[in-house]
Amino acid sequence: MNHRAIISGTGHYTPEHVLTNADLERMIDTSDEWIVTRTGIHERRIRSKDEATSDFIVAAARCALEQAGKTTAEIDAIIVGTVTPDYKLPSTASVVQRKLDIPKAAIVDIAAACAGFIYGLAMGQSFVESGMYRNVLVAGAETLSSITNYQDRNTCVLFGDGCGCAVVTRGENGEKENGTGILAAHISGDGRLGDLLNMPIGGSKVPLTPENYEQRGHLLHMDGREVFKYAVREMADSCVQAMEKAGVGIEDIDMIIPHQANIRIIEALVKKLKANRDKVFINIQNYGNTSAASVPIALDEARRAGKVTKGMTVLMTAFGGGFTWGSAVVRF
Ligand code: ACO
């Protein structure tokens, strides 16, 4: 490792429109009581018709760049974690580059579902540590409302839209010596379990046609109960691996920022890690599950609220479709 990678800035954006549990009660057979007790979600944000995933990233990236004190000209690579790209081609990272007028950069989308931001962070860290790049913009961004089946009560109450960004930068001010920066990241997956959370129609295997449209297989399908089990197990295991790699224990962690998929998953994770519940950042009540955007929105909210400050060690973890999962330990 030649260089230390640090997070020099974060930002987030969520759309204005709020979809409450009361709104959902009017749309499907559900209740505020069921949603709150089973998931912890009270409301979620939904994009306006003219907002695409790239628009969220542009807004969040501007905040992150400002905090990092970086200009767009300094960005060497843009990594976007999303399962809701603007288009299949070009990549959303390509659209973001054009909209932010970033002169030259490597541009790539990664489809790692809810773990997309952690995957991006791990890639950004590697690019910076290897000396390949100085500044990498990592985004986790979703317009999940565009792939949600609002006739399926098992899934539609869970998802929301939003974006979070981080600027991963080569440390130049002795970060390696004072032990700050991205201390470790761990990413993994299990493709054998891909069918438990998928969109079976609309790709090259089964293209979307007028005949299969009504099956709604081009929208998100999830076996929630199965996903739940794996989510707790793999996130806990991944947290332990990242902490071991970073040389820290759970007692050294000042704040845990978990993927906000379900309050019961978060609580089970906290129990498994034997962590202190007061050191867990939770905003699921306001946004629901925003997939790749979930961890970076929470990270930026925690930092801007003064709950993550200089010198603190943060553990981030996520789990999503694929299955994919990952964790990162960062000292700010
Ligand atoms: N309102 C009322 N009742 C409902 C609703 C609803 N919105 N949804 C389901 N139910 C009913 C079911 O039909 C079922 O009824 P039945 O017993 O008569 O069949 C009952 O409630 C219980 O359903 P379960 O699915 O067992 O409910 P569970 O407690 O498992 O909660 C949930 C479901 C919230 C989906 C949970 O399993 C979960 O959070 N799973 C994990 C999701 C996750 O972590 N995803 C991560 C990745 S997402 C991504 O990558 C995009």
PDB file of N, CA and C and ligand atoms in Angstrom, residues 29-31 34-35 38-39 113-114 153-154 157-159 197 220 222 224-225 227-228 231 259 261-262 264-265 289 291 319-321, ligand 1:
ATOM      1  N   ASP A  29     -53.620  -3.113   0.359  1.00  0.00           N
ATOM      2  CA  ASP A  29     -54.139  -3.662   1.610  1.00  0.00           C
ATOM      3  C   ASP A  29     -53.002  -3.737   2.632  1.00  0.00           C
ATOM      4  N   THR A  30     -52.785  -2.648   3.354  1.00  0.00           N
ATOM      5  CA  THR A  30     -51.734  -2.598   4.376  1.00  0.00           C
ATOM      6  C   THR A  30     -52.153  -1.639   5.477  1.00  0.00           C
ATOM      7  N   SER A  31     -51.316  -1.500   6.507  1.00  0.00           N
ATOM      8  CA  SER A  31     -51.632  -0.536   7.570  1.00  0.00           C
ATOM      9  C   SER A  31     -50.338   0.089   8.078  1.00  0.00           C
ATOM     10  N   TRP A  34     -48.747  -2.191  10.624  1.00  0.00           N
ATOM     11  CA  TRP A  34     -47.963  -3.324  10.087  1.00  0.00           C
ATOM     12  C   TRP A  34     -46.596  -2.827   9.603  1.00  0.00           C
ATOM     13  N   ILE A  35     -46.622  -1.755   8.853  1.00  0.00           N
ATOM     14  CA  ILE A  35     -45.359  -1.277   8.252  1.00  0.00           C
ATOM     15  C   ILE A  35     -44.376  -0.839   9.341  1.00  0.00           C
ATOM     16  N   ARG A  38     -43.225  -3.998  11.500  1.00  0.00           N
ATOM     17  CA  ARG A  38     -42.428  -4.981  10.761  1.00  0.00           C
ATOM     18  C   ARG A  38     -41.165  -4.407  10.127  1.00  0.00           C
ATOM     19  N   THR A  39     -41.139  -3.081   9.882  1.00  0.00           N
ATOM     20  CA  THR A  39     -39.990  -2.525   9.138  1.00  0.00           C
ATOM     21  C   THR A  39     -39.348  -1.303   9.796  1.00  0.00           C
ATOM     22  N   ALA A 113     -26.551  -3.756  -6.167  1.00  0.00           N
ATOM     23  CA  ALA A 113     -27.761  -3.494  -5.363  1.00  0.00           C
ATOM     24  C   ALA A 113     -27.418  -2.683  -4.106  1.00  0.00           C
ATOM     25  N   CYS A 114     -27.947  -3.106  -2.962  1.00  0.00           N
ATOM     26  CA  CYS A 114     -27.792  -2.295  -1.740  1.00  0.00           C
ATOM     27  C   CYS A 114     -26.342  -2.174  -1.286  1.00  0.00           C
ATOM     28  N   ARG A 153     -47.805  -5.613  -2.050  1.00  0.00           N
ATOM     29  CA  ARG A 153     -47.621  -5.049  -0.704  1.00  0.00           C
ATOM     30  C   ARG A 153     -46.385  -5.603   0.013  1.00  0.00           C
ATOM     31  N   ASN A 154     -45.909  -6.762  -0.451  1.00  0.00           N
ATOM     32  CA  ASN A 154     -44.709  -7.348   0.170  1.00  0.00           C
ATOM     33  C   ASN A 154     -43.474  -6.490  -0.050  1.00  0.00           C
ATOM     34  N   VAL A 157     -43.966  -1.220   0.137  1.00  0.00           N
ATOM     35  CA  VAL A 157     -43.916  -0.388   1.346  1.00  0.00           C
ATOM     36  C   VAL A 157     -42.473  -0.117   1.780  1.00  0.00           C
ATOM     37  N   LEU A 158     -41.540  -0.875   1.206  1.00  0.00           N
ATOM     38  CA  LEU A 158     -40.161  -0.842   1.703  1.00  0.00           C
ATOM     39  C   LEU A 158     -39.282   0.232   1.058  1.00  0.00           C
ATOM     40  N   PHE A 159     -39.516   0.522  -0.224  1.00  0.00           N
ATOM     41  CA  PHE A 159     -38.494   1.218  -1.006  1.00  0.00           C
ATOM     42  C   PHE A 159     -38.715   2.722  -1.191  1.00  0.00           C
ATOM     43  N   LEU A 197     -33.962 -12.201  -4.948  1.00  0.00           N
ATOM     44  CA  LEU A 197     -34.191 -10.750  -5.049  1.00  0.00           C
ATOM     45  C   LEU A 197     -33.811 -10.358  -6.471  1.00  0.00           C
ATOM     46  N   LEU A 220     -39.203  -5.097  -9.291  1.00  0.00           N
ATOM     47  CA  LEU A 220     -38.511  -5.820  -8.205  1.00  0.00           C
ATOM     48  C   LEU A 220     -39.358  -6.923  -7.586  1.00  0.00           C
ATOM     49  N   MET A 222     -39.022  -9.916  -4.459  1.00  0.00           N
ATOM     50  CA  MET A 222     -38.146 -10.311  -3.343  1.00  0.00           C
ATOM     51  C   MET A 222     -38.826 -11.335  -2.441  1.00  0.00           C
ATOM     52  N   GLY A 224     -38.708 -11.812   0.901  1.00  0.00           N
ATOM     53  CA  GLY A 224     -38.232 -11.032   2.048  1.00  0.00           C
ATOM     54  C   GLY A 224     -37.740 -11.863   3.216  1.00  0.00           C
ATOM     55  N   ARG A 225     -38.488 -12.948   3.509  1.00  0.00           N
ATOM     56  CA  ARG A 225     -38.138 -13.744   4.680  1.00  0.00           C
ATOM     57  C   ARG A 225     -36.746 -14.381   4.531  1.00  0.00           C
ATOM     58  N   VAL A 227     -34.333 -13.339   2.425  1.00  0.00           N
ATOM     59  CA  VAL A 227     -33.330 -12.264   2.361  1.00  0.00           C
ATOM     60  C   VAL A 227     -32.957 -11.828   3.773  1.00  0.00           C
ATOM     61  N   PHE A 228     -33.946 -11.706   4.623  1.00  0.00           N
ATOM     62  CA  PHE A 228     -33.756 -11.284   6.013  1.00  0.00           C
ATOM     63  C   PHE A 228     -32.684 -12.132   6.701  1.00  0.00           C
ATOM     64  N   ALA A 231     -29.220 -11.611   5.259  1.00  0.00           N
ATOM     65  CA  ALA A 231     -28.754 -10.232   5.479  1.00  0.00           C
ATOM     66  C   ALA A 231     -28.070 -10.112   6.836  1.00  0.00           C
ATOM     67  N   HIS A 259     -26.883  -0.598   6.481  1.00  0.00           N
ATOM     68  CA  HIS A 259     -27.891  -0.472   5.433  1.00  0.00           C
ATOM     69  C   HIS A 259     -29.265  -0.392   6.091  1.00  0.00           C
ATOM     70  N   ALA A 261     -32.521  -1.278   5.726  1.00  0.00           N
ATOM     71  CA  ALA A 261     -33.503  -2.097   5.000  1.00  0.00           C
ATOM     72  C   ALA A 261     -34.695  -2.433   5.884  1.00  0.00           C
ATOM     73  N   ASN A 262     -34.429  -2.657   7.165  1.00  0.00           N
ATOM     74  CA  ASN A 262     -35.485  -3.055   8.084  1.00  0.00           C
ATOM     75  C   ASN A 262     -34.942  -2.868   9.502  1.00  0.00           C
ATOM     76  N   ARG A 264     -35.682  -4.308  12.120  1.00  0.00           N
ATOM     77  CA  ARG A 264     -35.458  -5.589  12.803  1.00  0.00           C
ATOM     78  C   ARG A 264     -34.146  -6.228  12.350  1.00  0.00           C
ATOM     79  N   ILE A 265     -33.768  -5.999  11.094  1.00  0.00           N
ATOM     80  CA  ILE A 265     -32.462  -6.495  10.618  1.00  0.00           C
ATOM     81  C   ILE A 265     -31.342  -5.753  11.362  1.00  0.00           C
ATOM     82  N   ASN A 289     -35.973   1.822   2.478  1.00  0.00           N
ATOM     83  CA  ASN A 289     -34.777   1.212   1.900  1.00  0.00           C
ATOM     84  C   ASN A 289     -34.477   1.887   0.562  1.00  0.00           C
ATOM     85  N   SER A 291     -31.670   1.270  -1.122  1.00  0.00           N
ATOM     86  CA  SER A 291     -30.657   0.411  -1.763  1.00  0.00           C
ATOM     87  C   SER A 291     -29.263   1.031  -1.681  1.00  0.00           C
ATOM     88  N   PHE A 319     -26.088  -4.996   2.603  1.00  0.00           N
ATOM     89  CA  PHE A 319     -26.411  -6.304   2.024  1.00  0.00           C
ATOM     90  C   PHE A 319     -27.496  -6.100   0.975  1.00  0.00           C
ATOM     91  N   GLY A 320     -27.355  -6.769  -0.179  1.00  0.00           N
ATOM     92  CA  GLY A 320     -28.375  -6.566  -1.203  1.00  0.00           C
ATOM     93  C   GLY A 320     -28.459  -7.677  -2.227  1.00  0.00           C
ATOM     94  N   GLY A 321     -29.262  -7.444  -3.234  1.00  0.00           N
ATOM     95  CA  GLY A 321     -29.535  -8.421  -4.288  1.00  0.00           C
ATOM     96  C   GLY A 321     -28.258  -8.853  -4.986  1.00  0.00           C
TER      97      GLY A 321
HETATM   98  N1  ACO B   1     -49.021  -4.986   4.859  1.00  0.00           N
HETATM   99  C1  ACO B   1     -49.715  -5.925   5.539  1.00  0.00           C
HETATM  100  N2  ACO B   1     -49.384  -7.219   5.525  1.00  0.00           N
HETATM  101  C2  ACO B   1     -48.327  -7.595   4.798  1.00  0.00           C
HETATM  102  C3  ACO B   1     -47.561  -6.666   4.072  1.00  0.00           C
HETATM  103  C4  ACO B   1     -47.947  -5.319   4.112  1.00  0.00           C
HETATM  104  N3  ACO B   1     -47.285  -4.352   3.457  1.00  0.00           N
HETATM  105  N4  ACO B   1     -46.547  -7.317   3.451  1.00  0.00           N
HETATM  106  C5  ACO B   1     -46.676  -8.607   3.781  1.00  0.00           C
HETATM  107  N5  ACO B   1     -47.739  -8.775   4.583  1.00  0.00           N
HETATM  108  C6  ACO B   1     -48.233 -10.019   5.180  1.00  0.00           C
HETATM  109  C7  ACO B   1     -47.818 -11.226   4.371  1.00  0.00           C
HETATM  110  O1  ACO B   1     -48.729 -11.431   3.314  1.00  0.00           O
HETATM  111  C8  ACO B   1     -47.864 -12.306   5.419  1.00  0.00           C
HETATM  112  O2  ACO B   1     -49.215 -12.718   5.589  1.00  0.00           O
HETATM  113  P1  ACO B   1     -49.558 -14.267   5.775  1.00  0.00           P
HETATM  114  O3  ACO B   1     -48.863 -14.681   7.044  1.00  0.00           O
HETATM  115  O4  ACO B   1     -51.023 -14.242   5.865  1.00  0.00           O
HETATM  116  O5  ACO B   1     -49.017 -14.933   4.557  1.00  0.00           O
HETATM  117  C9  ACO B   1     -47.449 -11.596   6.706  1.00  0.00           C
HETATM  118  O6  ACO B   1     -47.634 -10.197   6.448  1.00  0.00           O
HETATM  119  C10 ACO B   1     -45.997 -11.860   7.085  1.00  0.00           C
HETATM  120  O7  ACO B   1     -45.182 -11.731   5.937  1.00  0.00           O
HETATM  121  P2  ACO B   1     -43.620 -11.965   5.989  1.00  0.00           P
HETATM  122  O8  ACO B   1     -43.042 -11.816   4.635  1.00  0.00           O
HETATM  123  O9  ACO B   1     -43.312 -13.191   6.761  1.00  0.00           O
HETATM  124  O10 ACO B   1     -43.202 -10.701   6.879  1.00  0.00           O
HETATM  125  P3  ACO B   1     -41.800 -10.394   7.510  1.00  0.00           P
HETATM  126  O11 ACO B   1     -41.955 -10.221   8.944  1.00  0.00           O
HETATM  127  O12 ACO B   1     -40.721 -11.322   6.999  1.00  0.00           O
HETATM  128  O13 ACO B   1     -41.488  -8.946   6.903  1.00  0.00           O
HETATM  129  C11 ACO B   1     -40.157  -7.920   5.154  1.00  0.00           C
HETATM  130  C12 ACO B   1     -41.370  -8.782   5.503  1.00  0.00           C
HETATM  131  C13 ACO B   1     -40.388  -6.552   5.777  1.00  0.00           C
HETATM  132  C14 ACO B   1     -40.034  -7.821   3.666  1.00  0.00           C
HETATM  133  C15 ACO B   1     -38.880  -8.555   5.770  1.00  0.00           C
HETATM  134  O14 ACO B   1     -38.847  -9.933   5.445  1.00  0.00           O
HETATM  135  C16 ACO B   1     -37.603  -7.907   5.279  1.00  0.00           C
HETATM  136  O15 ACO B   1     -37.297  -6.788   5.621  1.00  0.00           O
HETATM  137  N6  ACO B   1     -36.784  -8.640   4.516  1.00  0.00           N
HETATM  138  C17 ACO B   1     -35.459  -8.200   4.091  1.00  0.00           C
HETATM  139  C18 ACO B   1     -35.465  -7.117   3.079  1.00  0.00           C
HETATM  140  C19 ACO B   1     -34.016  -6.694   2.761  1.00  0.00           C
HETATM  141  O16 ACO B   1     -33.167  -6.688   3.621  1.00  0.00           O
HETATM  142  N7  ACO B   1     -33.702  -6.382   1.566  1.00  0.00           N
HETATM  143  C20 ACO B   1     -32.297  -6.030   1.318  1.00  0.00           C
HETATM  144  C21 ACO B   1     -31.970  -5.800   0.038  1.00  0.00           C
HETATM  145  S1  ACO B   1     -33.131  -4.866  -0.929  1.00  0.00           S
HETATM  146  C22 ACO B   1     -32.288  -4.563  -2.413  1.00  0.00           C
HETATM  147  O17 ACO B   1     -31.249  -5.094  -2.669  1.00  0.00           O
HETATM  148  C23 ACO B   1     -32.966  -3.626  -3.395  1.00  0.00           C
END
